[in-house]
């Protein structure tokens, strides 16, 4: 079978265009190693030191444009907002991905760290909050300046340990992400995800991190390198109030997967909110749909309340998961 003939194994439910009425400004930002990142910024005209600035960390191989309507929503509710693409993706993609040195740890320790520094520079004195989708929640713990984060909201955040996948989907997902993806990457020099309908094209180093079947982040290829440098990972430097949102029909964001990542944030107060689609009158939501504009009235206010107050609003749908 040719690569172009291989069907996507699951819908991704991605919204790509920037909203037509957006006030976002494009920017270019070098990371500490000189790699140029691209993104968008929503900035209010007046200065207000009480106004939080929110950085949105994307999921693996999802373009930052997917989050533009959610960024519009936060902006309309009084936040300044930064969205960006990790190196190799979307606005931060070079001419070729072959030979590009990029890993999950690079995305957190270099790219997210650059956005923390940008927020500090562009919005001096303002609180800094973060929203992290999927791996984006993990990236939030990899920046050296994580102590800057006031509030952190994660959605389906984990780092793809295959035994944590939902049992009904586990072997199909294992075949897709831990067998097919690395084999295709080895052949092509990068993962041609767009051609397959499997999210964006992805650098080979990120594929190695994703597909390595180990339960600890520090035993992933780039996690080993980061851990070897200092003997620890920087997650514990984050002392933000964390809300981890998971959806019960998300095959990636199961309770064990969410709790596995939260276990790294030892310096934070963490709340895990588990929501079933029926809690908000839906038949399904899954892993990617939270940031679609269809959920502006039902799911987005949950994140908004936490970013504003560090608390769940009365009547929030779902249940909190007891911590071990």
Coordinates of C-alpha atoms in Angstrom, one line a residue:
X1 CA 0.0 0.0 0.0
X2 CA 1.3 3.5 -0.9
X3 CA 1.5 6.0 1.9
X4 CA -1.1 8.2 0.1
X5 CA -3.5 5.3 0.1
X6 CA -3.4 4.7 3.8
X7 CA -6.6 6.0 5.5
X8 CA -6.6 8.0 8.7
X9 CA -7.5 5.8 11.7
X10 CA -9.4 8.4 13.7
X11 CA -10.9 11.8 13.1
X12 CA -8.9 14.7 14.5
X13 CA -11.6 17.4 14.6
X14 CA -9.1 20.2 14.0
X15 CA -10.1 23.8 13.3
X16 CA -7.2 25.5 11.4
X17 CA -8.1 29.0 10.2
X18 CA -7.7 32.0 12.4
X19 CA -11.1 33.5 13.2
X20 CA -12.1 36.0 10.6
X21 CA -12.6 38.8 13.2
X22 CA -9.3 38.1 15.0
X23 CA -7.1 40.8 16.4
X24 CA -4.1 38.5 16.5
X25 CA -0.7 39.8 15.5
X26 CA 1.8 37.4 14.0
X27 CA 5.3 37.3 15.5
X28 CA 8.7 35.6 15.1
X29 CA 10.6 34.7 18.2
X30 CA 14.0 33.0 18.4
X31 CA 14.5 30.3 21.0
X32 CA 17.7 30.1 23.1
X33 CA 19.4 28.0 20.5
X34 CA 18.5 30.5 17.7
X35 CA 15.7 28.5 16.1
X36 CA 13.0 30.9 15.0
X37 CA 9.5 30.2 16.2
X38 CA 6.3 31.6 14.8
X39 CA 3.0 32.4 16.5
X40 CA 0.3 35.0 17.2
X41 CA -0.4 37.4 20.0
X42 CA -3.6 39.0 21.2
X43 CA -2.8 42.2 23.0
X44 CA -5.1 44.8 24.6
X45 CA -4.2 48.4 23.8
X46 CA -4.1 49.5 27.5
X47 CA -1.7 48.4 30.1
X48 CA -3.1 46.6 33.2
X49 CA -0.8 44.9 35.6
X50 CA -3.7 42.8 36.9
X51 CA -4.5 41.4 33.4
X52 CA -3.1 37.8 33.0
X53 CA -1.3 36.8 29.9
X54 CA -2.1 33.3 28.7
X55 CA 0.3 31.0 26.7
X56 CA -1.5 28.2 24.8
X57 CA 0.7 25.1 24.3
X58 CA -0.6 22.9 21.5
X59 CA -0.9 19.1 21.3
X60 CA 1.8 17.2 19.5
X61 CA 1.6 18.0 15.7
X62 CA -1.4 20.2 16.0
X63 CA -1.0 23.7 14.6
X64 CA -1.5 26.7 16.9
X65 CA -4.2 28.0 14.6
X66 CA -6.5 25.2 16.0
X67 CA -6.6 27.3 19.2
X68 CA -7.3 30.7 17.7
X69 CA -11.0 30.8 18.5
X70 CA -10.3 29.8 22.0
X71 CA -7.7 32.6 22.1
X72 CA -10.3 35.0 20.8
X73 CA -12.6 33.9 23.6
X74 CA -9.9 34.5 26.3
X75 CA -9.1 37.9 24.8
X76 CA -12.7 38.9 24.8
X77 CA -12.8 37.9 28.5
X78 CA -9.9 40.2 29.4
X79 CA -6.7 38.2 28.8
X80 CA -3.7 38.9 26.6
X81 CA -2.9 35.7 24.7
X82 CA 0.1 34.0 23.0
X83 CA -0.2 31.0 20.7
X84 CA 2.8 29.5 18.9
X85 CA 4.0 26.5 17.0
X86 CA 6.7 24.2 18.2
X87 CA 9.8 23.9 15.9
X88 CA 8.9 21.8 12.9
X89 CA 5.2 22.6 13.0
X90 CA 3.0 25.2 11.3
X91 CA 4.3 28.7 11.7
X92 CA 7.6 27.3 12.9
X93 CA 8.2 24.8 10.1
X94 CA 11.5 25.1 8.1
X95 CA 11.7 24.2 4.4
X96 CA 12.5 20.6 5.2
X97 CA 11.9 18.4 8.2
X98 CA 14.6 15.9 7.2
X99 CA 17.5 16.3 9.6
X100 CA 15.7 18.7 11.8
X101 CA 16.8 18.3 15.4
X102 CA 13.6 18.5 17.4
X103 CA 12.2 16.5 20.3
X104 CA 9.5 16.7 22.9
X105 CA 12.1 18.1 25.4
X106 CA 13.2 20.7 22.8
X107 CA 9.5 21.8 22.5
X108 CA 9.3 22.3 26.2
X109 CA 12.8 23.4 27.4
X110 CA 13.5 25.6 24.4
X111 CA 10.2 26.6 22.6
X112 CA 7.8 26.9 25.5
X113 CA 10.6 28.5 27.6
X114 CA 11.0 31.1 24.8
X115 CA 7.3 31.9 25.1
X116 CA 7.6 32.3 28.9
X117 CA 10.4 34.8 28.3
X118 CA 8.3 36.5 25.6
X119 CA 5.3 36.9 27.9
X120 CA 7.6 38.3 30.6
X121 CA 9.0 40.8 28.1
X122 CA 5.8 41.8 26.3
X123 CA 3.6 41.9 29.4
X124 CA 5.9 43.0 32.2
X125 CA 4.5 42.7 35.7
X126 CA 1.4 40.8 34.5
X127 CA 0.5 37.3 35.8
X128 CA 1.4 34.5 33.4
X129 CA -1.1 31.6 32.9
X130 CA -0.8 28.6 30.6
X131 CA -3.3 26.3 28.8
X132 CA -1.8 23.0 27.7
X133 CA -3.5 20.5 25.4
X134 CA -2.3 16.9 25.4
X135 CA 1.6 17.0 25.2
X136 CA 1.2 20.8 25.7
X137 CA 0.5 20.1 29.4
X138 CA 3.8 18.1 29.7
X139 CA 5.6 20.9 27.9
X140 CA 4.5 23.3 30.6
X141 CA 6.6 21.4 33.0
X142 CA 9.8 21.4 30.9
X143 CA 10.6 25.2 30.9
X144 CA 13.3 26.4 33.2
X145 CA 11.2 29.4 34.1
X146 CA 8.1 27.3 35.1
X147 CA 8.0 29.2 38.5
X148 CA 6.5 32.1 36.5
X149 CA 3.3 30.2 35.9
X150 CA 0.4 31.3 38.1
X151 CA -2.5 29.1 36.9
X152 CA -2.2 26.1 34.5
X153 CA -5.1 24.4 32.8
X154 CA -4.4 21.1 31.0
X155 CA -6.8 19.2 28.7
X156 CA -6.2 15.5 28.0
X157 CA -2.6 16.1 29.1
X158 CA -0.2 13.1 29.1
X159 CA 2.8 11.7 27.2
X160 CA 1.4 8.7 25.4
X161 CA 2.3 5.7 27.5
X162 CA 0.6 3.0 25.6
X163 CA -0.7 1.0 28.6
X164 CA -2.6 4.1 29.6
X165 CA -4.6 4.2 26.4
X166 CA -8.3 3.3 26.8
X167 CA -8.5 -0.5 26.7
X168 CA -11.1 -0.6 23.8
X169 CA -8.7 1.4 21.6
X170 CA -5.3 0.4 23.0
X171 CA -4.0 -2.1 20.4
X172 CA -5.2 -0.1 17.4
X173 CA -3.6 3.0 18.8
X174 CA -0.4 1.1 19.6
X175 CA -0.2 -0.1 16.0
X176 CA -0.8 3.4 14.7
X177 CA 1.5 5.4 16.9
X178 CA 4.1 2.9 18.1
X179 CA 4.5 0.7 15.0
X180 CA 3.4 2.4 11.8
X181 CA 4.5 5.9 12.7
X182 CA 8.1 5.1 13.6
X183 CA 8.5 2.8 10.6
X184 CA 7.2 5.4 8.2
X185 CA 9.4 8.0 9.9
X186 CA 12.5 5.8 9.4
X187 CA 11.7 5.5 5.7
X188 CA 10.9 9.2 5.1
X189 CA 13.2 10.9 7.6
X190 CA 10.2 12.6 9.2
X191 CA 6.6 11.6 9.7
X192 CA 4.4 12.7 6.7
X193 CA 1.3 13.1 8.8
X194 CA -0.5 15.5 6.6
X195 CA -0.4 13.1 3.6
X196 CA -1.9 10.4 5.8
X197 CA -4.5 12.6 7.4
X198 CA -2.8 12.0 10.8
X199 CA -2.3 15.6 12.0
X200 CA 0.8 17.6 10.9
X201 CA 4.1 16.4 9.5
X202 CA 6.3 15.7 12.5
X203 CA 10.1 15.7 13.1
X204 CA 11.7 12.4 13.6
X205 CA 13.0 13.2 17.1
X206 CA 9.4 13.9 18.3
X207 CA 8.3 10.6 16.8
X208 CA 11.0 8.8 18.7
X209 CA 9.8 10.3 22.0
X210 CA 6.2 9.6 21.3
X211 CA 6.6 6.0 20.1
X212 CA 9.1 4.8 22.8
X213 CA 6.9 2.5 25.0
X214 CA 8.1 3.5 28.5
X215 CA 6.1 4.6 31.5
X216 CA 8.5 7.4 32.6
X217 CA 9.1 10.6 30.8
X218 CA 12.8 10.6 31.8
X219 CA 13.2 7.3 30.0
X220 CA 12.0 8.7 26.6
X221 CA 15.0 9.5 24.4
X222 CA 15.0 13.3 24.9
X223 CA 13.8 12.9 28.5
X224 CA 16.9 10.8 29.3
X225 CA 19.1 13.6 27.8
X226 CA 17.4 16.3 29.8
X227 CA 17.5 14.2 33.0
X228 CA 21.1 13.4 32.6
X229 CA 22.1 17.1 32.4
X230 CA 20.9 18.0 35.9
X231 CA 19.8 14.7 37.5
X232 CA 16.2 15.9 37.5
X233 CA 13.4 17.3 35.3
X234 CA 12.1 20.8 35.9
X235 CA 8.4 19.9 36.6
X236 CA 8.8 20.5 40.3
X237 CA 9.7 24.2 39.8
X238 CA 6.1 24.8 38.7
X239 CA 4.1 25.9 41.7
X240 CA 1.0 27.0 39.8
X241 CA -2.5 25.9 40.7
X242 CA -3.3 23.2 38.2
X243 CA -6.6 22.1 36.8
X244 CA -6.3 18.9 34.7
X245 CA -9.4 18.4 32.6
X246 CA -10.0 15.0 31.1
X247 CA -12.9 13.7 29.0
X248 CA -14.2 10.2 29.6
X249 CA -14.3 9.3 25.9
X250 CA -10.8 10.5 25.3
X251 CA -8.7 7.3 24.5
X252 CA -5.5 9.1 25.3
X253 CA -6.5 11.1 28.4
X254 CA -7.5 8.3 30.6
X255 CA -7.4 8.6 34.4
X256 CA -4.1 6.7 34.7
X257 CA -2.5 8.8 31.9
X258 CA -3.6 12.2 33.4
X259 CA -2.5 11.1 36.9
X260 CA 0.9 9.9 35.5
X261 CA 1.7 13.3 34.3
X262 CA 0.3 15.1 37.3
X263 CA 2.7 13.0 39.4
X264 CA 5.6 15.0 38.0
X265 CA 4.2 18.4 39.2
X266 CA 5.1 17.8 42.8
X267 CA 5.4 21.5 43.6
X268 CA 1.8 22.3 42.6
X269 CA -1.7 22.0 44.0
X270 CA -3.5 19.8 41.4
X271 CA -7.2 19.2 40.7
X272 CA -8.3 16.6 38.2
X273 CA -11.7 17.2 36.7
X274 CA -13.2 14.3 34.8
X275 CA -16.1 15.2 32.4
X276 CA -18.4 12.8 30.6
X277 CA -19.9 13.9 27.3
X278 CA -23.4 13.4 28.7
X279 CA -22.5 15.9 31.5
X280 CA -22.7 18.6 28.9
X281 CA -25.4 17.1 26.7
X282 CA -23.1 15.6 24.1
X283 CA -22.8 12.1 22.7
X284 CA -19.0 12.4 22.3
X285 CA -16.1 14.8 22.7
X286 CA -12.9 12.9 22.5
X287 CA -9.3 14.1 22.5
X288 CA -9.3 17.0 20.1
X289 CA -12.7 18.7 20.3
X290 CA -12.4 20.7 23.5
X291 CA -11.0 23.7 21.7
X292 CA -13.6 23.7 18.9
X293 CA -15.9 26.7 19.0
X294 CA -18.9 24.3 19.4
X295 CA -17.9 24.0 23.1
X296 CA -17.7 27.7 23.8
X297 CA -20.8 27.6 26.0
X298 CA -20.2 24.3 27.8
X299 CA -16.5 23.6 28.2
X300 CA -14.6 26.8 27.7
X301 CA -16.1 28.5 30.8
X302 CA -14.5 25.8 32.9
X303 CA -11.0 26.8 31.8
X304 CA -11.9 30.5 32.0
X305 CA -13.0 30.3 35.6
X306 CA -9.8 28.5 36.6
X307 CA -7.6 31.0 34.8
X308 CA -9.5 33.9 36.4
X309 CA -9.8 32.6 39.9
X310 CA -7.8 29.3 40.3
X311 CA -11.1 27.6 41.3
X312 CA -13.9 25.7 39.8
X313 CA -17.1 27.6 39.5
X314 CA -20.2 26.3 41.3
X315 CA -22.1 23.9 39.1
X316 CA -19.1 22.9 37.0
X317 CA -20.0 19.7 35.2
X318 CA -18.1 16.5 35.9
X319 CA -16.4 15.1 39.0
X320 CA -13.1 15.6 40.7
X321 CA -10.9 12.6 40.8
X322 CA -9.5 11.7 44.2
X323 CA -5.8 12.0 44.5
X324 CA -3.8 9.0 45.7

